Amino acid sequence: MVDVIPAPVSTGRTPSGSTRLDAGTALRAGPGTEGVARWLRTALGASTGLPFPEAADGPHRIELGIDPELPPEGYRLVADGHPVRIHGGSAAGVFWGAQTLRQLLGPDAFRRAPVRPGRDWDLPAVTVEDGPRFGWRGLLLDVARHFMPKEGVLRYLDLMAAHKLNVLHLHLTDDQGWRIEIRRHPRLTEIASWRARTKFGHRASPLWEQKPHGGYYTQDDIREIVAYAAERHVTVVPEIDVPGHSQAAIAAYPELGNADVVDTTALSVWDTWGISSNVLAPTDTVLRFYEGVFEEVLELFPSEFVHVGGDECRKEQWRDSVTAKKRMAELGLADEEQLQSWFIGHFDAWLSARGRRLIGWDEILEGGLARNAAVSSWRGYGGGVAAARAGHDVVMCPEQYVYLDHRQAPGDDEPVPIGFVRTLEDVYRFDPVPPGLTAAEAAHVLGTQANVWTEAMEDGARVDYQVFPRLAAFAEVAWSRLPAPEDRDFADFERRMTAHYARLDALGVAYRPPTGPRPWQKRPGVPGRPIEGPPPNM
């Protein structure tokens, strides 16, 4: 058996035993695969100590090539002797084949330097035919609540690539911090990127970390992240949250808030969790400000999609605001839900005019969905189903299944327990396409995404604990053509995870062990917000 995660479409073993890689093994890159060869030589060269010199011919080699007969992200890996061949329908397919090659070499192939210098490396004699089920296989990292330094983001791009995930959704702004340099609005990083203190645990916790927290990515940091991702065939989708979750921006620029309702000059970057009532004012000043923000964002991120949030926008201030009521009257809007729809619709048209596509959380359905918008369905399947039936594209990320900040087990040992119990098996039995959609409607499901919200994750080790090993199960759901959830062979997945834990160890991932948290992973006395019982099927 081949212990590859995510599971390939098909594998075949041959009787020839194994294929040896040694100091004489060359690497031949066909046209269009030069970037994959560069990555493979760097990654495997570091872990094996082998030079993998370039070679135009000669039998003892790894050969990379494009085969237009294969699906764009599909690949065929043949290791039944030399040459070892990895062919893909595109460079991306070849890259995913190279990731499988690394898994076949064993966990030491994931290290940054040889731990057994001078050894030869044996590949099992195998043929792998593979390709993904979904084109959008995503991970959201919330870097606004707790900032993740650039090196951490680059590390997560490597971890995503190792699991054949291809979309990094960066949640860059929220009430608790602004994380991207916008040169025309310097106070967004001078003021909005730092908060004076931080709530430790759930928002009901009495505990505080009494020191400033923050940070941001310079525009060159973003360029580096985007380029690093592209080398690994990962697209970075930025999120600038509007019109809610905006207190940090208003603290830096009080004119963005509802100044006829509250004293916006007295606001600071929020230091606790929850949903702030301080939302953007529906004014032309705000529209022009955020158009400037998005102009710089588009220069940095070449992604087709730009996420605008649109979730959890509290309406109290709009209901009390003379300015908001005047805008509603001018536009002939019936209520504040339609006012939010107008706000999102403005940026849908603005982005469409620049060749981009807006995507937002499923609240953007309320009051009417913008013409070209796609939906991230987080409150269950319902929003995604409604959008797909209306002809809009959808990314399925229901919190009841793939919010990795939710706790992994019952009991008091789980650190800062949040939400429903979502075990490794629960994630493995998630299906991004709910029953009831027609084939045409299901075609609007672009794929799926696991979301990591970091209110209760104060550092990278806590993020690792919440994300792994469940991200491995999610990756298989997103990539592999699995049976119906109830028919999936979780025992086989657990067996393959035995090998995968060794890879995670080699990568330095502080995952949750199957037996429960290690002593240093616990957070005794830090309250969370556990929800008892099974999650609702929404």
Coordinates of C-alpha atoms in Angstrom, one line a residue:
M1 CA 0.0 0.0 0.0
V2 CA 1.0 3.6 -0.6
D3 CA 0.6 5.8 2.5
V4 CA 0.0 9.0 0.6
I5 CA -2.2 11.9 1.9
P6 CA -4.4 13.0 0.2
A7 CA -5.3 9.7 -1.3
P8 CA -4.5 9.4 -5.0
V9 CA -7.1 8.4 -7.6
S10 CA -5.2 5.2 -8.4
T11 CA -2.0 3.5 -7.5
G12 CA -0.3 0.4 -8.9
R13 CA 2.6 -1.5 -7.5
T14 CA 5.1 -3.3 -9.9
P15 CA 7.2 -6.3 -9.0
S16 CA 10.5 -4.6 -9.6
G17 CA 11.0 -3.7 -5.9
S18 CA 12.3 -0.1 -5.7
T19 CA 14.0 2.6 -7.6
R20 CA 17.2 4.1 -6.0
L21 CA 18.0 7.8 -6.0
D22 CA 21.7 8.5 -5.3
A23 CA 24.4 11.1 -6.0
G24 CA 24.3 10.1 -9.7
T25 CA 20.5 10.8 -10.1
A26 CA 20.0 13.8 -12.4
L27 CA 16.9 16.0 -12.8
R28 CA 15.6 16.8 -16.3
A29 CA 13.0 19.6 -16.6
G30 CA 10.9 19.6 -19.7
P31 CA 9.5 22.9 -21.1
G32 CA 7.3 24.6 -18.5
T33 CA 8.5 22.6 -15.6
E34 CA 11.6 24.6 -14.7
G35 CA 10.0 26.1 -11.6
V36 CA 9.0 22.7 -10.3
A37 CA 12.6 21.5 -10.9
R38 CA 14.0 24.4 -8.9
W39 CA 11.6 23.6 -6.0
L40 CA 12.3 19.9 -6.1
R41 CA 16.1 20.4 -6.3
T42 CA 16.0 22.8 -3.3
A43 CA 13.6 20.8 -1.1
L44 CA 15.0 17.3 -1.8
G45 CA 18.5 18.5 -2.1
A46 CA 18.3 19.9 1.4
S47 CA 16.8 16.8 3.0
T48 CA 18.8 14.2 1.1
G49 CA 22.1 15.9 0.4
L50 CA 21.9 14.8 -3.2
P51 CA 22.9 17.3 -5.9
F52 CA 20.3 16.4 -8.6
P53 CA 22.3 17.9 -11.4
E54 CA 20.6 19.0 -14.7
A55 CA 20.7 16.4 -17.5
A56 CA 19.5 16.5 -21.0
D57 CA 19.5 12.7 -21.3
G58 CA 20.8 9.6 -19.6
P59 CA 18.7 6.9 -17.9
H60 CA 19.5 7.6 -14.2
R61 CA 17.2 10.6 -13.7
I62 CA 13.9 12.1 -12.6
E63 CA 12.1 13.5 -15.6
L64 CA 9.5 16.3 -15.4
G65 CA 7.2 17.0 -18.3
I66 CA 3.9 18.5 -19.4
D67 CA 1.3 16.1 -20.9
P68 CA -1.7 18.1 -22.3
E69 CA -3.8 14.9 -22.3
L70 CA -3.8 15.1 -18.4
P71 CA -6.2 17.4 -16.5
P72 CA -4.6 20.8 -15.6
E73 CA -3.8 19.8 -12.0
G74 CA -3.6 16.1 -12.7
Y75 CA -0.3 14.1 -12.8
R76 CA 1.1 10.7 -13.5
L77 CA 4.1 9.5 -11.5
V78 CA 5.9 6.3 -12.7
A79 CA 8.7 5.0 -10.5
D80 CA 9.2 1.5 -11.9
G81 CA 12.8 2.0 -12.6
H82 CA 14.8 4.8 -14.3
P83 CA 13.9 7.3 -15.4
V84 CA 11.4 8.3 -12.7
R85 CA 8.8 10.2 -14.6
I86 CA 6.4 12.9 -13.3
H87 CA 4.1 14.3 -16.0
G88 CA 1.3 16.7 -15.4
G89 CA -1.4 18.5 -17.3
S90 CA 0.3 21.8 -16.3
A91 CA 3.2 22.9 -14.1
A92 CA 0.8 22.7 -11.2
G93 CA 0.1 19.0 -11.9
V94 CA 3.8 18.3 -12.1
F95 CA 4.3 20.1 -8.7
W96 CA 1.6 18.0 -7.0
G97 CA 3.3 14.9 -8.5
A98 CA 6.6 16.1 -6.9
Q99 CA 4.8 16.4 -3.6
T100 CA 3.8 12.8 -3.9
L101 CA 7.3 11.8 -4.8
R102 CA 8.5 13.4 -1.5
Q103 CA 6.0 11.5 0.5
L104 CA 7.1 8.2 -1.1
L105 CA 10.7 8.8 0.0
G106 CA 9.7 8.8 3.6
P107 CA 9.5 11.3 6.5
D108 CA 13.2 12.2 6.4
A109 CA 12.6 13.8 2.9
F110 CA 10.7 16.6 4.8
R111 CA 13.6 17.7 6.8
R112 CA 15.8 20.7 6.1
A113 CA 19.1 18.9 6.2
P114 CA 20.2 15.2 6.0
V115 CA 19.9 13.3 9.2
R116 CA 21.7 10.2 7.7
P117 CA 24.3 11.7 5.4
G118 CA 25.5 9.4 2.6
R119 CA 22.5 7.1 2.5
D120 CA 20.8 6.2 -0.7
W121 CA 17.1 6.8 -1.1
D122 CA 14.7 4.2 -2.4
L123 CA 11.4 4.9 -4.1
P124 CA 8.8 2.1 -4.0
A125 CA 8.1 0.7 -7.5
V126 CA 4.7 2.4 -8.1
T127 CA 2.6 4.2 -10.6
V128 CA 0.3 6.9 -9.4
E129 CA -2.5 8.5 -11.4
D130 CA -4.0 11.5 -9.7
G131 CA -5.9 14.7 -9.9
P132 CA -8.1 16.9 -7.6
R133 CA -11.8 16.8 -7.1
F134 CA -12.0 20.6 -6.5
G135 CA -10.2 23.6 -8.0
W136 CA -10.5 25.6 -4.8
R137 CA -8.8 23.8 -1.9
G138 CA -8.3 26.5 0.7
L139 CA -7.1 27.5 4.1
L140 CA -8.1 30.8 5.8
L141 CA -5.5 32.2 8.2
D142 CA -6.8 35.0 10.5
V143 CA -3.8 37.2 11.0
A144 CA -5.8 40.1 12.2
R145 CA -6.8 38.8 15.7
H146 CA -3.3 37.5 16.4
F147 CA -0.6 38.6 14.0
M148 CA 1.4 35.9 12.3
P149 CA 4.8 37.2 11.2
K150 CA 5.8 36.8 7.6
E151 CA 8.0 33.7 8.3
G152 CA 5.0 31.9 9.8
V153 CA 2.9 32.6 6.7
L154 CA 5.7 31.3 4.4
R155 CA 5.9 28.2 6.6
Y156 CA 2.1 27.6 6.3
L157 CA 2.4 28.0 2.5
D158 CA 4.9 25.1 2.6
L159 CA 2.5 23.1 4.8
M160 CA -0.4 23.8 2.4
A161 CA 1.7 22.7 -0.6
A162 CA 2.6 19.5 1.2
H163 CA -1.1 18.7 1.4
K164 CA -1.9 19.8 -2.1
L165 CA -4.0 22.8 -1.0
N166 CA -3.9 25.7 -3.4
V167 CA -5.7 28.8 -2.0
L168 CA -4.5 30.8 1.0
H169 CA -7.2 33.2 2.2
L170 CA -5.5 35.9 4.3
H171 CA -7.9 37.7 6.7
L172 CA -6.0 40.9 6.9
T173 CA -8.3 43.4 8.7
D174 CA -10.7 43.3 11.6
D175 CA -11.7 45.2 14.7
Q176 CA -8.6 44.0 16.5
G177 CA -6.0 44.9 13.9
W178 CA -5.0 46.0 10.4
R179 CA -2.2 44.0 8.9
I180 CA -1.3 45.4 5.4
E181 CA 0.6 48.5 4.5
I182 CA -1.5 51.0 2.5
R183 CA 0.8 53.8 1.5
R184 CA -1.8 56.5 0.9
H185 CA -3.3 55.8 4.3
P186 CA -0.3 55.5 6.7
R187 CA -2.2 55.6 9.9
L188 CA -3.7 52.1 9.1
T189 CA -0.3 50.7 10.1
E190 CA 0.8 53.5 12.5
I191 CA -2.3 53.2 14.6
A192 CA -4.7 50.4 13.4
S193 CA -2.1 47.6 13.5
W194 CA -1.5 47.8 17.3
R195 CA -3.8 47.3 20.3
A196 CA -2.8 48.2 23.8
R197 CA -3.7 44.8 25.4
T198 CA -5.3 41.5 24.5
K199 CA -8.1 39.4 26.0
F200 CA -6.7 35.9 26.9
G201 CA -9.2 33.2 26.2
H202 CA -12.8 33.7 25.2
R203 CA -14.3 37.2 25.5
A204 CA -15.9 36.2 28.9
S205 CA -12.5 35.4 30.3
P206 CA -11.3 37.7 33.1
L207 CA -7.7 37.3 31.9
W208 CA -5.7 39.9 29.9
E209 CA -2.3 40.0 28.4
Q210 CA -1.2 43.5 29.4
K211 CA 1.2 44.3 26.6
P212 CA 0.7 45.8 23.1
H213 CA 0.1 43.3 20.4
G214 CA 0.3 43.8 16.6
G215 CA 2.3 44.0 13.5
Y216 CA 1.7 44.3 9.8
Y217 CA 3.1 43.2 6.4
T218 CA 4.9 45.8 4.3
Q219 CA 4.0 45.8 0.6
D220 CA 7.3 44.1 -0.1
D221 CA 6.4 41.4 2.5
I222 CA 3.1 40.9 0.6
R223 CA 5.0 40.7 -2.7
E224 CA 7.3 38.1 -1.2
I225 CA 4.4 36.0 0.2
V226 CA 2.5 36.1 -3.1
A227 CA 5.6 35.1 -5.1
Y228 CA 6.5 32.3 -2.6
A229 CA 2.9 31.1 -2.9
A230 CA 3.0 31.2 -6.7
E231 CA 6.2 29.0 -6.8
R232 CA 4.1 26.4 -4.9
H233 CA 1.0 26.9 -7.1
V234 CA -0.9 28.5 -4.3
T235 CA -3.1 31.6 -4.9
V236 CA -3.3 34.2 -2.1
V237 CA -6.8 35.7 -1.8
P238 CA -6.7 38.9 0.4
E239 CA -9.6 39.9 2.6
I240 CA -10.3 43.5 3.5
D241 CA -13.4 43.3 5.7
V242 CA -16.2 45.9 5.0
P243 CA -18.5 47.3 6.2
G244 CA -18.4 45.6 9.6
H245 CA -15.4 44.4 11.6
S246 CA -13.8 47.8 11.0
Q247 CA -13.1 49.4 14.4
A248 CA -9.4 49.3 13.9
A249 CA -9.7 51.3 10.7
I250 CA -12.1 53.8 12.3
A251 CA -9.7 54.2 15.2
A252 CA -7.1 55.4 12.7
Y253 CA -9.4 57.4 10.6
P254 CA -12.5 58.5 12.7
E255 CA -14.2 60.0 9.6
L256 CA -14.9 56.4 8.4
G257 CA -17.3 55.8 11.3
N258 CA -20.8 56.9 12.1
A259 CA -19.7 60.1 13.8
D260 CA -23.3 61.4 14.1
V261 CA -24.0 58.6 16.4
V262 CA -20.8 58.0 18.4
D263 CA -17.6 59.9 19.1
T264 CA -15.4 58.1 16.7
T265 CA -12.4 60.1 17.8
A266 CA -12.5 58.3 21.1
L267 CA -12.3 54.8 19.6
S268 CA -9.2 52.7 19.8
V269 CA -8.2 49.3 18.3
W270 CA -10.5 46.8 20.0
D271 CA -8.8 44.7 22.6
T272 CA -11.4 42.0 23.1
W273 CA -13.3 39.5 21.0
G274 CA -16.8 39.5 19.6
I275 CA -18.5 41.7 17.0
S276 CA -18.0 45.5 17.4
S277 CA -21.0 47.8 16.8
N278 CA -18.6 50.3 15.3
V279 CA -19.1 49.8 11.5
L280 CA -18.3 51.9 8.5
A281 CA -20.6 54.8 7.6
P282 CA -22.4 54.5 4.2
T283 CA -20.8 57.7 2.8
D284 CA -18.9 58.7 -0.3
T285 CA -15.9 59.5 1.9
V286 CA -15.8 55.8 3.0
L287 CA -16.3 54.6 -0.6
R288 CA -13.4 56.7 -1.9
F289 CA -11.2 55.7 1.0
Y290 CA -11.7 52.0 0.4
E291 CA -11.4 52.3 -3.3
G292 CA -7.9 53.7 -2.6
V293 CA -7.2 50.7 -0.3
F294 CA -8.4 48.2 -2.9
E295 CA -6.3 49.9 -5.6
E296 CA -3.2 49.1 -3.7
V297 CA -4.4 45.6 -2.8
L298 CA -5.0 44.9 -6.5
E299 CA -1.4 46.0 -7.3
L300 CA -0.1 43.4 -4.8
F301 CA -2.4 40.4 -5.3
P302 CA -3.0 39.1 -8.8
S303 CA -5.8 36.7 -7.6
E304 CA -9.0 36.6 -9.6
F305 CA -11.0 36.9 -6.3
V306 CA -10.8 39.6 -3.7
H307 CA -12.7 39.0 -0.4
V308 CA -14.6 41.9 1.1
G309 CA -15.9 40.2 4.2
G310 CA -19.5 41.5 4.5
D311 CA -20.2 39.4 7.6
E312 CA -21.6 40.2 11.0
C313 CA -22.2 43.9 10.2
R314 CA -24.2 45.2 13.1
K315 CA -26.9 47.7 12.1
E316 CA -27.6 49.7 15.4
Q317 CA -25.5 52.7 14.4
W318 CA -27.1 52.8 10.9
R319 CA -30.5 52.7 12.4
D320 CA -29.7 55.7 14.6
S321 CA -27.7 57.6 12.0
V322 CA -29.2 60.6 10.1
T323 CA -26.6 60.2 7.5
A324 CA -27.4 56.5 6.9
K325 CA -31.1 57.3 6.8
K326 CA -30.5 60.0 4.2
R327 CA -28.5 57.7 2.1
M328 CA -31.2 55.0 2.2
A329 CA -33.8 57.6 1.2
E330 CA -31.7 58.8 -1.7
L331 CA -31.2 55.2 -3.0
G332 CA -34.8 54.1 -2.3
L333 CA -33.7 51.3 0.1
A334 CA -36.2 49.7 2.4
D335 CA -34.0 48.8 5.3
E336 CA -30.4 48.5 6.6
E337 CA -29.9 45.0 5.0
Q338 CA -30.5 46.6 1.6
L339 CA -28.0 49.4 2.6
Q340 CA -25.4 46.7 3.2
S341 CA -26.2 45.1 -0.1
W342 CA -25.8 48.5 -1.8
F343 CA -22.4 48.9 -0.1
I344 CA -21.2 45.4 -1.3
G345 CA -22.7 45.9 -4.7
H346 CA -20.6 49.1 -5.1
F347 CA -17.4 47.1 -4.7
D348 CA -18.7 44.2 -6.8
A349 CA -19.1 46.7 -9.7
W350 CA -15.8 48.4 -8.9
L351 CA -13.9 45.1 -8.8
S352 CA -15.6 43.8 -11.9
A353 CA -14.6 46.9 -13.9
R354 CA -11.0 46.0 -13.1
G355 CA -11.2 42.4 -14.2
R356 CA -11.5 41.0 -10.6
R357 CA -14.3 39.1 -8.8
L358 CA -15.8 39.9 -5.4
I359 CA -16.3 37.1 -2.9
G360 CA -17.9 37.6 0.5
W361 CA -19.3 35.7 3.5
D362 CA -22.9 34.5 3.1
E363 CA -24.4 37.6 4.8
I364 CA -23.9 39.3 1.5
L365 CA -27.0 37.4 0.4
E366 CA -29.1 39.5 2.7
G367 CA -30.8 42.4 1.0
G368 CA -29.9 41.0 -2.4
L369 CA -26.7 39.4 -3.8
A370 CA -24.5 41.6 -6.0
R371 CA -24.5 40.6 -9.7
N372 CA -21.1 39.1 -10.0
A373 CA -20.4 38.0 -6.4
A374 CA -19.3 34.6 -5.2
V375 CA -20.2 33.4 -1.7
S376 CA -18.1 31.9 1.1
S377 CA -20.8 29.8 2.9
W378 CA -19.8 29.7 6.6
R379 CA -23.1 29.6 8.6
G380 CA -23.8 26.1 7.2
Y381 CA -24.7 24.9 3.8
G382 CA -27.7 27.1 3.4
G383 CA -26.1 30.2 2.1
G384 CA -24.1 28.3 -0.4
V385 CA -27.1 26.3 -1.6
A386 CA -29.1 29.5 -2.1
A387 CA -26.3 31.1 -4.0
A388 CA -25.6 28.1 -6.2
R389 CA -29.3 27.9 -7.1
A390 CA -29.2 31.5 -8.1
G391 CA -26.3 30.9 -10.4
H392 CA -23.5 32.2 -8.2
D393 CA -20.2 30.4 -7.4
V394 CA -19.7 29.1 -3.9
V395 CA -16.8 28.1 -1.6
M396 CA -18.2 25.8 1.1
C397 CA -16.7 26.4 4.5
P398 CA -19.5 25.7 7.1
E399 CA -18.4 26.4 10.6
Q400 CA -20.1 23.2 11.9
Y401 CA -17.6 21.1 9.9
V402 CA -14.4 23.0 8.9
Y403 CA -13.8 25.8 11.4
L404 CA -10.6 24.5 12.9
D405 CA -10.7 26.8 15.9
H406 CA -13.5 24.6 17.2
R407 CA -12.3 22.1 19.8
Q408 CA -11.1 18.7 18.8
A409 CA -12.4 16.6 21.7
P410 CA -14.5 16.9 24.8
G411 CA -13.0 17.2 28.2
D412 CA -11.1 19.8 30.3
D413 CA -7.7 19.2 28.7
E414 CA -8.6 20.8 25.4
P415 CA -6.9 24.3 25.5
V416 CA -9.4 27.2 25.4
P417 CA -12.2 25.0 24.1
I418 CA -14.3 26.8 21.5
G419 CA -17.5 25.7 19.8
F420 CA -18.5 22.2 18.8
V421 CA -16.4 19.1 19.1
R422 CA -15.0 18.5 15.6
T423 CA -12.8 15.4 15.6
L424 CA -10.4 14.2 12.9
E425 CA -13.1 11.8 11.8
D426 CA -15.7 14.5 11.7
V427 CA -13.6 16.5 9.3
Y428 CA -12.9 13.4 7.2
R429 CA -16.6 12.8 6.8
F430 CA -17.4 16.4 5.6
D431 CA -18.6 16.7 2.0
P432 CA -18.5 20.1 0.4
V433 CA -21.4 19.4 -2.0
P434 CA -24.6 18.9 0.0
P435 CA -27.3 16.6 -1.2
G436 CA -30.2 18.2 -3.1
L437 CA -28.2 20.2 -5.6
T438 CA -28.7 19.4 -9.3
A439 CA -25.6 18.8 -11.4
A440 CA -25.8 22.3 -12.8
E441 CA -26.1 23.8 -9.3
A442 CA -23.3 21.6 -7.9
A443 CA -21.0 22.9 -10.7
H444 CA -21.1 26.3 -8.9
V445 CA -19.3 24.8 -5.9
L446 CA -15.8 25.9 -6.7
G447 CA -14.5 23.9 -3.8
T448 CA -14.0 24.1 -0.1
Q449 CA -11.9 25.8 2.6
A450 CA -11.0 25.3 6.2
N451 CA -11.0 28.4 8.4
V452 CA -8.7 29.2 11.3
W453 CA -9.9 32.1 13.4
T454 CA -7.2 33.1 15.9
E455 CA -8.9 34.9 18.8
A456 CA -7.8 32.1 21.2
M457 CA -4.6 31.3 19.4
E458 CA -1.9 33.5 20.8
D459 CA 1.1 32.1 18.9
G460 CA 2.1 29.7 16.1
A461 CA 2.2 26.7 18.3
R462 CA -1.5 27.2 19.2
V463 CA -2.3 27.5 15.5
D464 CA -0.5 24.3 14.7
Y465 CA -2.4 22.5 17.5
Q466 CA -5.8 23.6 16.2
V467 CA -4.9 23.0 12.5
F468 CA -3.2 19.7 12.6
P469 CA -3.9 16.8 12.1
R470 CA -7.4 17.9 11.0
L471 CA -6.0 19.8 8.0
A472 CA -4.7 16.5 6.6
A473 CA -8.3 15.1 6.7
F474 CA -9.6 18.2 5.1
A475 CA -7.0 18.1 2.4
E476 CA -8.2 14.6 1.5
V477 CA -11.8 15.8 1.4
A478 CA -10.8 18.7 -0.9
W479 CA -8.6 16.7 -3.2
S480 CA -9.7 13.1 -3.3
R481 CA -12.8 11.6 -4.9
L482 CA -14.2 10.0 -1.8
P483 CA -17.3 7.9 -1.3
A484 CA -20.3 9.3 0.5
P485 CA -19.4 10.4 4.0
E486 CA -20.9 7.4 5.8
D487 CA -19.0 5.0 3.4
R488 CA -15.6 6.5 3.8
D489 CA -12.8 4.2 5.2
F490 CA -11.7 6.2 8.1
A491 CA -9.7 3.2 9.4
D492 CA -7.5 3.3 6.3
F493 CA -7.1 7.1 6.7
E494 CA -5.9 6.5 10.3
R495 CA -3.5 3.9 9.1
R496 CA -2.0 6.3 6.5
M497 CA -1.9 9.0 9.2
T498 CA 0.5 6.9 11.2
A499 CA 3.1 7.6 8.4
H500 CA 1.9 11.1 8.1
Y501 CA 2.5 12.0 11.7
A502 CA 6.2 11.2 11.1
R503 CA 6.2 13.7 8.2
L504 CA 4.6 16.3 10.4
D505 CA 7.3 15.6 13.1
A506 CA 10.0 16.2 10.5
L507 CA 8.3 19.4 9.5
G508 CA 8.2 20.6 13.1
V509 CA 4.4 20.8 13.3
A510 CA 3.1 21.0 16.9
Y511 CA 0.0 19.0 16.1
R512 CA -2.5 17.5 18.5
P513 CA -1.5 13.9 19.2
P514 CA -4.2 11.3 18.8
T515 CA -4.0 10.6 22.6
G516 CA -4.7 14.2 23.5
P517 CA -2.7 17.4 24.2
R518 CA 0.8 17.2 25.5
P519 CA 1.3 19.0 28.8
W520 CA 2.7 22.2 27.2
Q521 CA -0.3 22.3 24.8
K522 CA -2.8 22.7 27.6
R523 CA -4.1 26.0 28.9
P524 CA -5.5 25.2 32.4
G525 CA -7.7 27.9 33.8
V526 CA -8.2 29.9 30.5
P527 CA -11.9 29.8 29.8
G528 CA -13.3 29.1 26.3
R529 CA -16.8 28.7 24.9
P530 CA -17.6 25.1 24.4
I531 CA -21.0 24.2 22.8
E532 CA -22.4 20.8 23.8
G533 CA -24.0 18.3 21.5
P534 CA -23.7 17.8 17.7
P535 CA -23.7 20.8 15.5
P536 CA -26.9 21.6 13.6
N537 CA -27.1 20.5 10.0
M538 CA -27.8 23.9 8.4

